[in-house]
Amino acid sequence: MPKQVLKQVKVWDLPVRIGHWALVALVTVAMATGENEGPILRVHLAVGYLALAIVVFRLGWGVIGSEHARFADFVRPFAAVRAYAVRLLALRPPFHLGHNPLGGWMIVGLIATLVLVVASGVAAEAGLPGAGGLARFIPGVIGRMVGEVHEGAANLLVLLALVHVAGVAIHRLLTGERLVRAMITGAKEVPGDVPAADYRPANPFLAIPWCALTALLAAYLLGWI
């Protein structure tokens, strides 16, 4: 049987890739510093604010970003998710240039849980002396009430991340598709007989101001401006 011919097709833009791996690093640092006090706790809070800025950026990028970064491209109706799940259970998942239907909803779940983690973390900071960032606008009594919510949401985020990693590994075993590599290089290896439309980047007149705005948000949250 002749070896299948593969072609490189650009899928993920640079902002998506930077945001993805930055969140991986930030969540890892946050989990390692969350149970500490003093200067290390301040690191935890700074990491949380950076994660908030990236999440805000990703939400906007899901509307104005390149084709496969948009929610409209990968948030599929239930019928499509069910059809994909049936093929997956039969160990024959179909190829998708962007996120597959299950993977798309996993991204939504991860983002939603991260929003909950960060929001509850900001509120929890309001109960600490010298609270800064957005926490300065939140009554301290709220901060003392949501600590458990923050911890529970963080544990849920870790669980979802593990499921996500397992899904990527299973997909690799079943299809041979190297999703981790694609999220590093931005390009997927596509079978030669699969049609792939030309890559459609983000509109720079929307993308550049949005990048600048979220960078300013990050600087504000960290107390740099």
XYZ file of C-alpha atoms in Angstrom:
225
model
C 0.000 0.000 0.000
C 1.578 3.349 -1.028
C 2.419 5.824 1.690
C -0.208 8.533 2.104
C 0.821 11.908 0.735
C 0.503 14.730 3.264
C 0.524 18.462 2.701
C 1.176 21.249 5.191
C -1.794 23.589 5.665
C -1.715 26.634 7.942
C -4.501 26.465 10.544
C -3.595 28.212 13.819
C -2.466 31.828 13.841
C 0.321 33.110 16.081
C -1.941 34.789 18.696
C -3.868 31.540 19.225
C -0.655 29.567 19.683
C 0.949 32.108 22.020
C -2.244 32.362 24.067
C -2.580 28.579 24.294
C 0.933 27.905 25.566
C 0.949 30.999 27.777
C -2.175 29.741 29.526
C -0.584 26.306 29.960
C 2.411 27.939 31.653
C 0.336 30.364 33.736
C -2.050 27.684 35.020
C 0.930 25.489 35.938
C 2.552 28.320 37.906
C -0.769 29.223 39.519
C -1.311 25.662 40.729
C 2.217 25.592 42.160
C 1.846 28.889 44.059
C -1.777 28.859 45.202
C -1.233 27.466 48.687
C 1.505 29.928 49.654
C 1.545 33.341 51.305
C 3.639 36.476 51.113
C 5.683 37.148 47.947
C 4.781 33.785 46.397
C 1.092 34.545 46.790
C 1.700 37.809 44.947
C 3.179 35.777 42.102
C -0.004 33.698 42.127
C -2.145 36.832 41.900
C -0.049 38.328 39.085
C -0.298 35.079 37.141
C -4.054 35.134 37.606
C -4.335 38.659 36.205
C -2.203 37.732 33.194
C -4.475 34.737 32.613
C -7.496 37.050 32.813
C -6.042 39.335 30.139
C -5.345 36.360 27.862
C -8.866 35.003 28.352
C -10.344 38.402 27.498
C -8.133 38.492 24.415
C -9.202 34.964 23.381
C -12.892 35.777 23.761
C -12.506 38.708 21.407
C -10.242 36.730 19.085
C -12.953 34.110 18.857
C -15.012 36.744 17.031
C -12.463 38.727 15.010
C -9.561 36.268 14.684
C -8.482 34.077 11.782
C -10.896 31.506 10.377
C -10.206 28.520 12.630
C -9.757 30.672 15.748
C -13.387 31.801 15.604
C -16.072 30.225 17.754
C -18.308 30.077 14.687
C -15.812 27.660 13.138
C -15.590 25.102 15.945
C -18.662 25.422 18.200
C -20.876 22.884 16.459
C -24.525 21.910 17.089
C -25.344 18.812 19.128
C -26.109 16.750 16.023
C -22.564 17.268 14.730
C -21.072 16.428 18.133
C -23.140 13.226 18.353
C -22.189 12.177 14.824
C -18.517 12.727 15.599
C -18.791 10.826 18.902
C -20.328 7.842 17.098
C -17.424 7.747 14.648
C -14.955 8.173 17.517
C -16.446 5.238 19.439
C -16.089 3.172 16.276
C -12.382 4.183 16.327
C -12.790 5.978 12.985
C -12.919 9.715 13.809
C -13.216 11.879 10.672
C -10.605 14.492 9.841
C -11.293 18.150 10.713
C -8.992 20.943 9.629
C -9.785 23.003 12.738
C -11.085 21.678 16.045
C -13.289 18.617 15.800
C -16.810 18.996 17.299
C -15.881 17.412 20.651
C -12.627 19.319 20.840
C -14.429 22.565 20.097
C -16.764 22.143 23.033
C -13.826 21.156 25.233
C -12.220 24.516 24.373
C -15.461 26.261 25.360
C -15.533 24.322 28.642
C -11.909 25.164 29.418
C -12.430 28.867 28.703
C -15.650 28.999 30.757
C -13.989 27.246 33.704
C -10.957 29.509 33.455
C -13.262 32.533 33.568
C -14.803 31.142 36.765
C -11.368 30.456 38.260
C -10.095 33.956 37.509
C -13.308 35.737 38.525
C -13.479 33.908 41.855
C -9.741 34.505 42.348
C -10.178 38.255 41.821
C -13.051 38.271 44.312
C -11.021 36.223 46.798
C -8.170 38.723 46.565
C -10.575 41.424 47.718
C -10.429 39.869 51.180
C -6.641 40.335 51.399
C -4.825 43.414 52.726
C -3.648 45.763 49.988
C -5.815 44.209 47.300
C -5.112 45.685 43.879
C -6.197 45.262 40.282
C -9.921 44.683 39.950
C -10.142 43.428 43.536
C -10.027 46.999 44.849
C -13.565 47.478 43.506
C -15.002 44.388 45.253
C -16.204 44.395 48.895
C -13.917 42.320 51.101
C -16.845 40.331 52.479
C -17.331 38.803 49.023
C -13.710 37.724 48.960
C -14.137 35.839 52.203
C -17.105 33.969 50.750
C -15.721 32.735 47.428
C -12.456 31.097 48.419
C -13.982 27.627 48.213
C -15.502 28.429 44.825
C -12.070 29.414 43.547
C -10.476 26.212 44.792
C -13.250 24.034 43.379
C -13.126 25.777 39.996
C -9.332 25.361 39.886
C -9.670 21.625 40.537
C -12.291 21.383 37.782
C -9.941 23.206 35.413
C -7.167 20.698 36.113
C -9.583 17.813 35.513
C -10.724 19.266 32.186
C -7.116 19.885 31.162
C -6.262 16.239 31.852
C -9.259 15.095 29.800
C -8.138 17.443 27.023
C -4.617 15.992 27.040
C -6.030 12.456 27.040
C -8.245 13.344 24.079
C -5.254 14.677 22.137
C -3.313 11.455 22.894
C -6.228 9.235 21.825
C -6.670 11.258 18.641
C -2.968 10.800 17.903
C -3.246 7.024 18.324
C -6.342 6.722 16.145
C -5.436 9.111 13.338
C -1.699 9.781 13.582
C -2.485 13.492 13.561
C 0.113 15.519 15.489
C -2.028 18.138 17.189
C 0.654 19.281 19.635
C 3.040 19.954 16.778
C 0.299 21.830 14.932
C -0.245 24.067 17.958
C 3.479 24.865 17.918
C 4.027 25.406 14.195
C 0.520 26.559 13.274
C 0.294 24.053 10.401
C -1.446 20.692 10.141
C -0.465 17.721 8.037
C -3.479 17.170 5.790
C -4.027 14.135 3.534
C -3.375 15.115 -0.063
C -6.868 14.106 -1.161
C -8.576 16.337 1.430
C -9.497 19.780 0.048
C -8.311 22.663 2.215
C -9.426 26.228 1.593
C -6.893 29.052 1.593
C -5.945 30.327 5.057
C -7.976 33.396 5.986
C -6.155 35.615 8.506
C -7.695 38.117 10.890
C -8.528 41.595 9.660
C -5.530 43.702 10.790
C -7.730 46.784 11.280
C -9.541 44.867 14.021
C -6.749 42.598 15.212
C -4.093 45.233 15.937
C -6.313 47.488 18.113
C -7.639 44.444 19.998
C -4.108 43.198 20.711
C -3.110 46.660 21.930
C -6.215 47.011 24.092
C -5.745 43.679 25.863
C -2.041 44.430 26.365
C -3.060 47.664 28.109
C -5.545 45.665 30.195
C -2.770 43.324 31.316
C -0.530 46.271 32.207
C -3.329 47.886 34.224
C -4.176 44.693 36.097
C -0.525 44.206 37.022
C -0.305 47.788 38.286
C 2.148 48.911 35.629
C -0.058 51.812 34.507
